[in-house]
Amino acid sequence: MSTSKSNSHQQMAIQMDRAWKPVFDRFDRHRTGQIRLGDFKRILHESNNHFSEDVSIDVLESLLQNENDDRLIDYQQFLNLIYNSRLDTQIQSRLHRLVRYAAMAVVPKSQRQSVIRKYLDEYNCMPPPIFILTISIIEIAIFIYYCVILGEVSTSGPVPWKSILIYNPCRRYEVWRFFTYMFIHAGFYHLFSNLLIQLVLGIPLEMVHKWWRIGIVYITGVIAGSLASSLSDPHTFLAGASGGVYALLAAHLANVVMNWEEMDFNWARLLTIIIFVSTDISVAVYDRYKTSQRNRVSYSAHLAGSLVGLFVGFNVLRNLKAKRWELILAWFSLLVYIIFMTVAILFNIFYDDYYYNPNDPEVCKQAY
């Protein structure tokens, strides 16, 4: 194995030397074994004839832009520069393919090249697009934890009613529950359906729109879901990331509809979303009204998340070719979102009579 690697390195060194020694000698006019970076930079602007196709002139220029023109480099340093350029070119090529696949999934045809160019110009890997992956891993880890603690795993369980994360109608004063309920899932089916959509759809969206934009849409959907549930279903527990998932779904669906003629597989996309949403909401409604009082979990987050996905998505997600009516719609959506959130928060703060009394153990015993 080591002999094979050694031979491979030797062959590569011979190929590099054969291709680049004549180029180096062209600049080394006095045969000192060194060349000025200024001379090398100048030829990059004059002609590409001396460079092979797998070396990016743009990458070479970026590697040299902060270097002093009077600095001298020897032949080995010159080869290192070319080698680094080739590596960067390969990385850019792979990144370009990845972004192109992501754009095909969530961007209309007329905007793809603009999105790809803009993304590649801005992409710096810091931080990488891992918001959806991180959220998914946390959700899986917490589900496994409660399966082990409660000794149960099924399509509809376990539901850790006493968890400090779940939204508990008797503990609204623990405000973190309006957000952390997203990490609790009522069974394997509940977890799987949320993970399926947020991974298949969320990762391409995150590649195109940046992690923080998708994070805003997702988290606002989660919070809006718990607030809506507290208004429409004040005595019911809430669990699951459906608010965030449906926010992503609605944001993407709006993009598909507004760019219907330009989206690949438009009918397939629409039918897939409709089938998933219909099935998921039907199961949620059934669980809400047909299961026992103790096993009920609210479904309002699905609807609220969908609406917030539209309202916030119009303002946060990228739109490289925004039309005037789209800008007006974005401002209107933002206003509606602000009004809804303000009303929901104030209602939760000032209308205690609408909710369980947390100090009454008889009323709240089912919530513990």
PDB file of N, CA and C in Angstrom, residues 152-246:
ATOM      1  N   GLU A 152     -40.879   2.817  26.631  1.00  0.00           N
ATOM      2  CA  GLU A 152     -41.943   2.642  25.638  1.00  0.00           C
ATOM      3  C   GLU A 152     -41.509   3.247  24.318  1.00  0.00           C
ATOM      4  N   VAL A 153     -41.944   2.621  23.231  1.00  0.00           N
ATOM      5  CA  VAL A 153     -41.796   3.219  21.911  1.00  0.00           C
ATOM      6  C   VAL A 153     -42.877   2.641  21.003  1.00  0.00           C
ATOM      7  N   SER A 154     -43.660   3.519  20.387  1.00  0.00           N
ATOM      8  CA  SER A 154     -44.744   3.084  19.507  1.00  0.00           C
ATOM      9  C   SER A 154     -45.060   4.213  18.542  1.00  0.00           C
ATOM     10  N   THR A 155     -46.029   3.992  17.670  1.00  0.00           N
ATOM     11  CA  THR A 155     -46.396   5.035  16.720  1.00  0.00           C
ATOM     12  C   THR A 155     -46.989   6.249  17.413  1.00  0.00           C
ATOM     13  N   SER A 156     -47.545   6.055  18.614  1.00  0.00           N
ATOM     14  CA  SER A 156     -48.187   7.172  19.317  1.00  0.00           C
ATOM     15  C   SER A 156     -47.599   7.425  20.703  1.00  0.00           C
ATOM     16  N   GLY A 157     -46.432   6.916  20.963  1.00  0.00           N
ATOM     17  CA  GLY A 157     -45.843   7.129  22.279  1.00  0.00           C
ATOM     18  C   GLY A 157     -44.352   6.874  22.264  1.00  0.00           C
ATOM     19  N   PRO A 158     -43.670   7.261  23.337  1.00  0.00           N
ATOM     20  CA  PRO A 158     -44.245   7.842  24.556  1.00  0.00           C
ATOM     21  C   PRO A 158     -44.496   9.344  24.428  1.00  0.00           C
ATOM     22  N   VAL A 159     -45.430   9.832  25.242  1.00  0.00           N
ATOM     23  CA  VAL A 159     -45.642  11.273  25.366  1.00  0.00           C
ATOM     24  C   VAL A 159     -45.243  11.665  26.792  1.00  0.00           C
ATOM     25  N   PRO A 160     -44.118  12.294  26.960  1.00  0.00           N
ATOM     26  CA  PRO A 160     -43.628  12.632  28.312  1.00  0.00           C
ATOM     27  C   PRO A 160     -44.351  13.847  28.880  1.00  0.00           C
ATOM     28  N   TRP A 161     -45.519  13.608  29.481  1.00  0.00           N
ATOM     29  CA  TRP A 161     -46.362  14.705  29.966  1.00  0.00           C
ATOM     30  C   TRP A 161     -45.665  15.555  31.028  1.00  0.00           C
ATOM     31  N   LYS A 162     -44.772  14.943  31.798  1.00  0.00           N
ATOM     32  CA  LYS A 162     -44.117  15.672  32.877  1.00  0.00           C
ATOM     33  C   LYS A 162     -42.809  16.324  32.455  1.00  0.00           C
ATOM     34  N   SER A 163     -42.503  16.263  31.183  1.00  0.00           N
ATOM     35  CA  SER A 163     -41.255  16.862  30.698  1.00  0.00           C
ATOM     36  C   SER A 163     -41.255  18.374  30.891  1.00  0.00           C
ATOM     37  N   ILE A 164     -40.096  18.929  31.174  1.00  0.00           N
ATOM     38  CA  ILE A 164     -39.975  20.388  31.314  1.00  0.00           C
ATOM     39  C   ILE A 164     -39.976  21.072  29.951  1.00  0.00           C
ATOM     40  N   LEU A 165     -40.004  20.281  28.870  1.00  0.00           N
ATOM     41  CA  LEU A 165     -39.959  20.849  27.518  1.00  0.00           C
ATOM     42  C   LEU A 165     -41.341  20.976  26.884  1.00  0.00           C
ATOM     43  N   ILE A 166     -42.245  20.047  27.180  1.00  0.00           N
ATOM     44  CA  ILE A 166     -43.553  20.033  26.534  1.00  0.00           C
ATOM     45  C   ILE A 166     -44.369  21.263  26.935  1.00  0.00           C
ATOM     46  N   TYR A 167     -45.246  21.718  26.012  1.00  0.00           N
ATOM     47  CA  TYR A 167     -46.147  22.828  26.368  1.00  0.00           C
ATOM     48  C   TYR A 167     -47.246  22.277  27.253  1.00  0.00           C
ATOM     49  N   ASN A 168     -47.292  22.755  28.495  1.00  0.00           N
ATOM     50  CA  ASN A 168     -48.251  22.305  29.499  1.00  0.00           C
ATOM     51  C   ASN A 168     -49.204  23.464  29.792  1.00  0.00           C
ATOM     52  N   PRO A 169     -50.517  23.289  29.557  1.00  0.00           N
ATOM     53  CA  PRO A 169     -51.457  24.406  29.743  1.00  0.00           C
ATOM     54  C   PRO A 169     -51.536  24.918  31.172  1.00  0.00           C
ATOM     55  N   CYS A 170     -51.052  24.120  32.136  1.00  0.00           N
ATOM     56  CA  CYS A 170     -51.036  24.575  33.522  1.00  0.00           C
ATOM     57  C   CYS A 170     -49.731  25.262  33.886  1.00  0.00           C
ATOM     58  N   ARG A 171     -48.794  25.300  32.954  1.00  0.00           N
ATOM     59  CA  ARG A 171     -47.499  25.905  33.252  1.00  0.00           C
ATOM     60  C   ARG A 171     -47.107  26.929  32.185  1.00  0.00           C
ATOM     61  N   ARG A 172     -48.074  27.733  31.805  1.00  0.00           N
ATOM     62  CA  ARG A 172     -47.794  28.754  30.785  1.00  0.00           C
ATOM     63  C   ARG A 172     -46.778  29.773  31.267  1.00  0.00           C
ATOM     64  N   TYR A 173     -46.671  29.934  32.573  1.00  0.00           N
ATOM     65  CA  TYR A 173     -45.720  30.905  33.129  1.00  0.00           C
ATOM     66  C   TYR A 173     -44.271  30.475  32.878  1.00  0.00           C
ATOM     67  N   GLU A 174     -44.059  29.199  32.564  1.00  0.00           N
ATOM     68  CA  GLU A 174     -42.722  28.737  32.167  1.00  0.00           C
ATOM     69  C   GLU A 174     -42.585  28.977  30.660  1.00  0.00           C
ATOM     70  N   VAL A 175     -42.214  30.189  30.330  1.00  0.00           N
ATOM     71  CA  VAL A 175     -42.344  30.677  28.953  1.00  0.00           C
ATOM     72  C   VAL A 175     -41.498  29.895  27.958  1.00  0.00           C
ATOM     73  N   TRP A 176     -40.437  29.221  28.421  1.00  0.00           N
ATOM     74  CA  TRP A 176     -39.612  28.479  27.470  1.00  0.00           C
ATOM     75  C   TRP A 176     -40.402  27.360  26.788  1.00  0.00           C
ATOM     76  N   ARG A 177     -41.483  26.908  27.446  1.00  0.00           N
ATOM     77  CA  ARG A 177     -42.280  25.822  26.872  1.00  0.00           C
ATOM     78  C   ARG A 177     -42.945  26.223  25.554  1.00  0.00           C
ATOM     79  N   PHE A 178     -43.162  27.516  25.331  1.00  0.00           N
ATOM     80  CA  PHE A 178     -43.733  27.968  24.060  1.00  0.00           C
ATOM     81  C   PHE A 178     -42.780  27.702  22.886  1.00  0.00           C
ATOM     82  N   PHE A 179     -41.520  27.439  23.205  1.00  0.00           N
ATOM     83  CA  PHE A 179     -40.514  27.127  22.183  1.00  0.00           C
ATOM     84  C   PHE A 179     -40.044  25.684  22.256  1.00  0.00           C
ATOM     85  N   THR A 180     -39.766  25.193  23.453  1.00  0.00           N
ATOM     86  CA  THR A 180     -39.118  23.888  23.591  1.00  0.00           C
ATOM     87  C   THR A 180     -40.038  22.709  23.325  1.00  0.00           C
ATOM     88  N   TYR A 181     -41.345  22.929  23.225  1.00  0.00           N
ATOM     89  CA  TYR A 181     -42.255  21.825  22.923  1.00  0.00           C
ATOM     90  C   TYR A 181     -41.904  21.171  21.586  1.00  0.00           C
ATOM     91  N   MET A 182     -41.196  21.905  20.729  1.00  0.00           N
ATOM     92  CA  MET A 182     -40.816  21.382  19.413  1.00  0.00           C
ATOM     93  C   MET A 182     -39.902  20.165  19.520  1.00  0.00           C
ATOM     94  N   PHE A 183     -39.240  19.983  20.658  1.00  0.00           N
ATOM     95  CA  PHE A 183     -38.308  18.868  20.812  1.00  0.00           C
ATOM     96  C   PHE A 183     -38.984  17.595  21.310  1.00  0.00           C
ATOM     97  N   ILE A 184     -40.268  17.689  21.689  1.00  0.00           N
ATOM     98  CA  ILE A 184     -41.003  16.537  22.198  1.00  0.00           C
ATOM     99  C   ILE A 184     -41.941  16.019  21.105  1.00  0.00           C
ATOM    100  N   HIS A 185     -41.963  14.705  20.898  1.00  0.00           N
ATOM    101  CA  HIS A 185     -42.834  14.135  19.868  1.00  0.00           C
ATOM    102  C   HIS A 185     -43.688  13.009  20.455  1.00  0.00           C
ATOM    103  N   ALA A 186     -44.933  12.962  20.002  1.00  0.00           N
ATOM    104  CA  ALA A 186     -45.900  11.988  20.511  1.00  0.00           C
ATOM    105  C   ALA A 186     -45.831  10.708  19.687  1.00  0.00           C
ATOM    106  N   GLY A 187     -44.728  10.001  19.783  1.00  0.00           N
ATOM    107  CA  GLY A 187     -44.605   8.731  19.097  1.00  0.00           C
ATOM    108  C   GLY A 187     -43.717   8.768  17.872  1.00  0.00           C
ATOM    109  N   PHE A 188     -43.412   7.563  17.373  1.00  0.00           N
ATOM    110  CA  PHE A 188     -42.494   7.415  16.248  1.00  0.00           C
ATOM    111  C   PHE A 188     -43.034   8.050  14.979  1.00  0.00           C
ATOM    112  N   TYR A 189     -44.333   7.874  14.694  1.00  0.00           N
ATOM    113  CA  TYR A 189     -44.897   8.459  13.476  1.00  0.00           C
ATOM    114  C   TYR A 189     -44.787   9.979  13.497  1.00  0.00           C
ATOM    115  N   HIS A 190     -45.076  10.572  14.623  1.00  0.00           N
ATOM    116  CA  HIS A 190     -45.014  12.024  14.775  1.00  0.00           C
ATOM    117  C   HIS A 190     -43.604  12.529  14.487  1.00  0.00           C
ATOM    118  N   LEU A 191     -42.608  11.862  15.062  1.00  0.00           N
ATOM    119  CA  LEU A 191     -41.211  12.247  14.846  1.00  0.00           C
ATOM    120  C   LEU A 191     -40.800  12.029  13.394  1.00  0.00           C
ATOM    121  N   PHE A 192     -41.124  10.870  12.846  1.00  0.00           N
ATOM    122  CA  PHE A 192     -40.699  10.527  11.486  1.00  0.00           C
ATOM    123  C   PHE A 192     -41.272  11.501  10.459  1.00  0.00           C
ATOM    124  N   SER A 193     -42.557  11.820  10.567  1.00  0.00           N
ATOM    125  CA  SER A 193     -43.181  12.708   9.582  1.00  0.00           C
ATOM    126  C   SER A 193     -42.555  14.099   9.614  1.00  0.00           C
ATOM    127  N   ASN A 194     -42.255  14.593  10.821  1.00  0.00           N
ATOM    128  CA  ASN A 194     -41.612  15.905  10.915  1.00  0.00           C
ATOM    129  C   ASN A 194     -40.194  15.876  10.359  1.00  0.00           C
ATOM    130  N   LEU A 195     -39.429  14.835  10.703  1.00  0.00           N
ATOM    131  CA  LEU A 195     -38.056  14.735  10.215  1.00  0.00           C
ATOM    132  C   LEU A 195     -38.011  14.594   8.697  1.00  0.00           C
ATOM    133  N   LEU A 196     -38.926  13.827   8.149  1.00  0.00           N
ATOM    134  CA  LEU A 196     -38.943  13.596   6.702  1.00  0.00           C
ATOM    135  C   LEU A 196     -39.032  14.906   5.940  1.00  0.00           C
ATOM    136  N   ILE A 197     -39.983  15.754   6.315  1.00  0.00           N
ATOM    137  CA  ILE A 197     -40.178  17.005   5.595  1.00  0.00           C
ATOM    138  C   ILE A 197     -39.058  17.998   5.883  1.00  0.00           C
ATOM    139  N   GLN A 198     -38.678  18.120   7.133  1.00  0.00           N
ATOM    140  CA  GLN A 198     -37.686  19.157   7.437  1.00  0.00           C
ATOM    141  C   GLN A 198     -36.305  18.819   6.876  1.00  0.00           C
ATOM    142  N   LEU A 199     -36.006  17.543   6.684  1.00  0.00           N
ATOM    143  CA  LEU A 199     -34.734  17.173   6.083  1.00  0.00           C
ATOM    144  C   LEU A 199     -34.784  17.248   4.561  1.00  0.00           C
ATOM    145  N   VAL A 200     -35.831  16.676   3.964  1.00  0.00           N
ATOM    146  CA  VAL A 200     -35.936  16.652   2.501  1.00  0.00           C
ATOM    147  C   VAL A 200     -36.128  18.053   1.936  1.00  0.00           C
ATOM    148  N   LEU A 201     -36.917  18.860   2.595  1.00  0.00           N
ATOM    149  CA  LEU A 201     -37.185  20.211   2.107  1.00  0.00           C
ATOM    150  C   LEU A 201     -36.289  21.254   2.762  1.00  0.00           C
ATOM    151  N   GLY A 202     -36.035  21.104   4.057  1.00  0.00           N
ATOM    152  CA  GLY A 202     -35.306  22.132   4.797  1.00  0.00           C
ATOM    153  C   GLY A 202     -33.863  22.296   4.368  1.00  0.00           C
ATOM    154  N   ILE A 203     -33.169  21.189   4.072  1.00  0.00           N
ATOM    155  CA  ILE A 203     -31.756  21.292   3.699  1.00  0.00           C
ATOM    156  C   ILE A 203     -31.575  22.020   2.370  1.00  0.00           C
ATOM    157  N   PRO A 204     -32.325  21.674   1.293  1.00  0.00           N
ATOM    158  CA  PRO A 204     -32.200  22.481   0.066  1.00  0.00           C
ATOM    159  C   PRO A 204     -32.563  23.948   0.276  1.00  0.00           C
ATOM    160  N   LEU A 205     -33.610  24.214   1.053  1.00  0.00           N
ATOM    161  CA  LEU A 205     -33.962  25.600   1.342  1.00  0.00           C
ATOM    162  C   LEU A 205     -32.828  26.309   2.063  1.00  0.00           C
ATOM    163  N   GLU A 206     -32.195  25.608   2.991  1.00  0.00           N
ATOM    164  CA  GLU A 206     -31.100  26.216   3.746  1.00  0.00           C
ATOM    165  C   GLU A 206     -29.881  26.467   2.862  1.00  0.00           C
ATOM    166  N   MET A 207     -29.620  25.568   1.912  1.00  0.00           N
ATOM    167  CA  MET A 207     -28.504  25.761   0.993  1.00  0.00           C
ATOM    168  C   MET A 207     -28.700  27.008   0.137  1.00  0.00           C
ATOM    169  N   VAL A 208     -29.925  27.270  -0.255  1.00  0.00           N
ATOM    170  CA  VAL A 208     -30.216  28.395  -1.141  1.00  0.00           C
ATOM    171  C   VAL A 208     -30.394  29.700  -0.370  1.00  0.00           C
ATOM    172  N   HIS A 209     -31.080  29.641   0.757  1.00  0.00           N
ATOM    173  CA  HIS A 209     -31.478  30.868   1.449  1.00  0.00           C
ATOM    174  C   HIS A 209     -30.639  31.214   2.674  1.00  0.00           C
ATOM    175  N   LYS A 210     -29.651  30.392   3.005  1.00  0.00           N
ATOM    176  CA  LYS A 210     -28.796  30.573   4.183  1.00  0.00           C
ATOM    177  C   LYS A 210     -29.506  30.060   5.446  1.00  0.00           C
ATOM    178  N   TRP A 211     -28.681  29.570   6.377  1.00  0.00           N
ATOM    179  CA  TRP A 211     -29.223  28.920   7.572  1.00  0.00           C
ATOM    180  C   TRP A 211     -30.040  29.867   8.421  1.00  0.00           C
ATOM    181  N   TRP A 212     -29.653  31.136   8.535  1.00  0.00           N
ATOM    182  CA  TRP A 212     -30.343  32.035   9.462  1.00  0.00           C
ATOM    183  C   TRP A 212     -31.731  32.407   8.940  1.00  0.00           C
ATOM    184  N   ARG A 213     -31.910  32.464   7.618  1.00  0.00           N
ATOM    185  CA  ARG A 213     -33.250  32.746   7.080  1.00  0.00           C
ATOM    186  C   ARG A 213     -34.201  31.589   7.357  1.00  0.00           C
ATOM    187  N   ILE A 214     -33.716  30.377   7.112  1.00  0.00           N
ATOM    188  CA  ILE A 214     -34.548  29.202   7.385  1.00  0.00           C
ATOM    189  C   ILE A 214     -34.793  29.082   8.885  1.00  0.00           C
ATOM    190  N   GLY A 215     -33.794  29.424   9.691  1.00  0.00           N
ATOM    191  CA  GLY A 215     -33.969  29.402  11.141  1.00  0.00           C
ATOM    192  C   GLY A 215     -35.065  30.341  11.597  1.00  0.00           C
ATOM    193  N   ILE A 216     -35.107  31.540  11.013  1.00  0.00           N
ATOM    194  CA  ILE A 216     -36.150  32.508  11.383  1.00  0.00           C
ATOM    195  C   ILE A 216     -37.531  31.977  11.027  1.00  0.00           C
ATOM    196  N   VAL A 217     -37.691  31.462   9.811  1.00  0.00           N
ATOM    197  CA  VAL A 217     -38.992  30.929   9.383  1.00  0.00           C
ATOM    198  C   VAL A 217     -39.407  29.775  10.292  1.00  0.00           C
ATOM    199  N   TYR A 218     -38.482  28.884  10.574  1.00  0.00           N
ATOM    200  CA  TYR A 218     -38.773  27.690  11.374  1.00  0.00           C
ATOM    201  C   TYR A 218     -39.156  28.054  12.802  1.00  0.00           C
ATOM    202  N   ILE A 219     -38.358  28.871  13.432  1.00  0.00           N
ATOM    203  CA  ILE A 219     -38.593  29.197  14.850  1.00  0.00           C
ATOM    204  C   ILE A 219     -39.829  30.067  15.026  1.00  0.00           C
ATOM    205  N   THR A 220     -40.052  31.017  14.133  1.00  0.00           N
ATOM    206  CA  THR A 220     -41.277  31.814  14.236  1.00  0.00           C
ATOM    207  C   THR A 220     -42.507  30.942  14.037  1.00  0.00           C
ATOM    208  N   GLY A 221     -42.393  29.925  13.174  1.00  0.00           N
ATOM    209  CA  GLY A 221     -43.503  28.982  13.008  1.00  0.00           C
ATOM    210  C   GLY A 221     -43.762  28.198  14.279  1.00  0.00           C
ATOM    211  N   VAL A 222     -42.697  27.786  14.960  1.00  0.00           N
ATOM    212  CA  VAL A 222     -42.825  27.039  16.215  1.00  0.00           C
ATOM    213  C   VAL A 222     -43.513  27.893  17.281  1.00  0.00           C
ATOM    214  N   ILE A 223     -43.039  29.121  17.456  1.00  0.00           N
ATOM    215  CA  ILE A 223     -43.602  29.991  18.493  1.00  0.00           C
ATOM    216  C   ILE A 223     -45.044  30.375  18.169  1.00  0.00           C
ATOM    217  N   ALA A 224     -45.308  30.673  16.904  1.00  0.00           N
ATOM    218  CA  ALA A 224     -46.682  30.988  16.509  1.00  0.00           C
ATOM    219  C   ALA A 224     -47.604  29.802  16.742  1.00  0.00           C
ATOM    220  N   GLY A 225     -47.073  28.582  16.547  1.00  0.00           N
ATOM    221  CA  GLY A 225     -47.882  27.391  16.767  1.00  0.00           C
ATOM    222  C   GLY A 225     -48.329  27.256  18.208  1.00  0.00           C
ATOM    223  N   SER A 226     -47.425  27.483  19.146  1.00  0.00           N
ATOM    224  CA  SER A 226     -47.796  27.367  20.565  1.00  0.00           C
ATOM    225  C   SER A 226     -48.735  28.491  20.988  1.00  0.00           C
ATOM    226  N   LEU A 227     -48.505  29.693  20.476  1.00  0.00           N
ATOM    227  CA  LEU A 227     -49.401  30.802  20.809  1.00  0.00           C
ATOM    228  C   LEU A 227     -50.801  30.564  20.258  1.00  0.00           C
ATOM    229  N   ALA A 228     -50.883  30.059  19.026  1.00  0.00           N
ATOM    230  CA  ALA A 228     -52.194  29.774  18.433  1.00  0.00           C
ATOM    231  C   ALA A 228     -52.904  28.672  19.206  1.00  0.00           C
ATOM    232  N   SER A 229     -52.152  27.661  19.616  1.00  0.00           N
ATOM    233  CA  SER A 229     -52.755  26.580  20.393  1.00  0.00           C
ATOM    234  C   SER A 229     -53.272  27.091  21.735  1.00  0.00           C
ATOM    235  N   SER A 230     -52.542  28.022  22.341  1.00  0.00           N
ATOM    236  CA  SER A 230     -52.975  28.564  23.631  1.00  0.00           C
ATOM    237  C   SER A 230     -54.257  29.367  23.499  1.00  0.00           C
ATOM    238  N   LEU A 231     -54.541  29.891  22.300  1.00  0.00           N
ATOM    239  CA  LEU A 231     -55.765  30.644  22.070  1.00  0.00           C
ATOM    240  C   LEU A 231     -56.934  29.734  21.685  1.00  0.00           C
ATOM    241  N   SER A 232     -56.678  28.801  20.771  1.00  0.00           N
ATOM    242  CA  SER A 232     -57.772  27.985  20.233  1.00  0.00           C
ATOM    243  C   SER A 232     -58.036  26.727  21.062  1.00  0.00           C
ATOM    244  N   ASP A 233     -57.026  26.248  21.775  1.00  0.00           N
ATOM    245  CA  ASP A 233     -57.137  24.996  22.516  1.00  0.00           C
ATOM    246  C   ASP A 233     -56.449  25.164  23.871  1.00  0.00           C
ATOM    247  N   PRO A 234     -56.974  26.035  24.728  1.00  0.00           N
ATOM    248  CA  PRO A 234     -56.217  26.473  25.914  1.00  0.00           C
ATOM    249  C   PRO A 234     -55.963  25.402  26.958  1.00  0.00           C
ATOM    250  N   HIS A 235     -56.689  24.286  26.919  1.00  0.00           N
ATOM    251  CA  HIS A 235     -56.551  23.259  27.951  1.00  0.00           C
ATOM    252  C   HIS A 235     -55.862  22.001  27.426  1.00  0.00           C
ATOM    253  N   THR A 236     -55.156  22.123  26.311  1.00  0.00           N
ATOM    254  CA  THR A 236     -54.549  20.962  25.657  1.00  0.00           C
ATOM    255  C   THR A 236     -53.033  21.093  25.603  1.00  0.00           C
ATOM    256  N   PHE A 237     -52.359  19.973  25.803  1.00  0.00           N
ATOM    257  CA  PHE A 237     -50.903  19.938  25.666  1.00  0.00           C
ATOM    258  C   PHE A 237     -50.498  20.168  24.207  1.00  0.00           C
ATOM    259  N   LEU A 238     -49.230  20.503  24.021  1.00  0.00           N
ATOM    260  CA  LEU A 238     -48.712  20.692  22.666  1.00  0.00           C
ATOM    261  C   LEU A 238     -47.319  20.102  22.582  1.00  0.00           C
ATOM    262  N   ALA A 239     -47.089  19.298  21.545  1.00  0.00           N
ATOM    263  CA  ALA A 239     -45.777  18.682  21.338  1.00  0.00           C
ATOM    264  C   ALA A 239     -45.496  18.584  19.849  1.00  0.00           C
ATOM    265  N   GLY A 240     -44.209  18.580  19.503  1.00  0.00           N
ATOM    266  CA  GLY A 240     -43.802  18.361  18.119  1.00  0.00           C
ATOM    267  C   GLY A 240     -43.365  19.623  17.407  1.00  0.00           C
ATOM    268  N   ALA A 241     -42.611  19.415  16.318  1.00  0.00           N
ATOM    269  CA  ALA A 241     -42.054  20.525  15.548  1.00  0.00           C
ATOM    270  C   ALA A 241     -42.914  20.899  14.353  1.00  0.00           C
ATOM    271  N   SER A 242     -44.187  20.519  14.385  1.00  0.00           N
ATOM    272  CA  SER A 242     -45.054  20.750  13.222  1.00  0.00           C
ATOM    273  C   SER A 242     -45.183  22.220  12.861  1.00  0.00           C
ATOM    274  N   GLY A 243     -45.158  23.107  13.858  1.00  0.00           N
ATOM    275  CA  GLY A 243     -45.240  24.534  13.559  1.00  0.00           C
ATOM    276  C   GLY A 243     -44.103  24.977  12.654  1.00  0.00           C
ATOM    277  N   GLY A 244     -42.877  24.546  12.976  1.00  0.00           N
ATOM    278  CA  GLY A 244     -41.733  24.897  12.148  1.00  0.00           C
ATOM    279  C   GLY A 244     -41.744  24.203  10.807  1.00  0.00           C
ATOM    280  N   VAL A 245     -42.111  22.911  10.807  1.00  0.00           N
ATOM    281  CA  VAL A 245     -42.153  22.141   9.557  1.00  0.00           C
ATOM    282  C   VAL A 245     -43.178  22.725   8.593  1.00  0.00           C
ATOM    283  N   TYR A 246     -44.353  23.060   9.099  1.00  0.00           N
ATOM    284  CA  TYR A 246     -45.395  23.607   8.228  1.00  0.00           C
ATOM    285  C   TYR A 246     -45.063  25.024   7.774  1.00  0.00           C
TER     286      TYR A 246
END
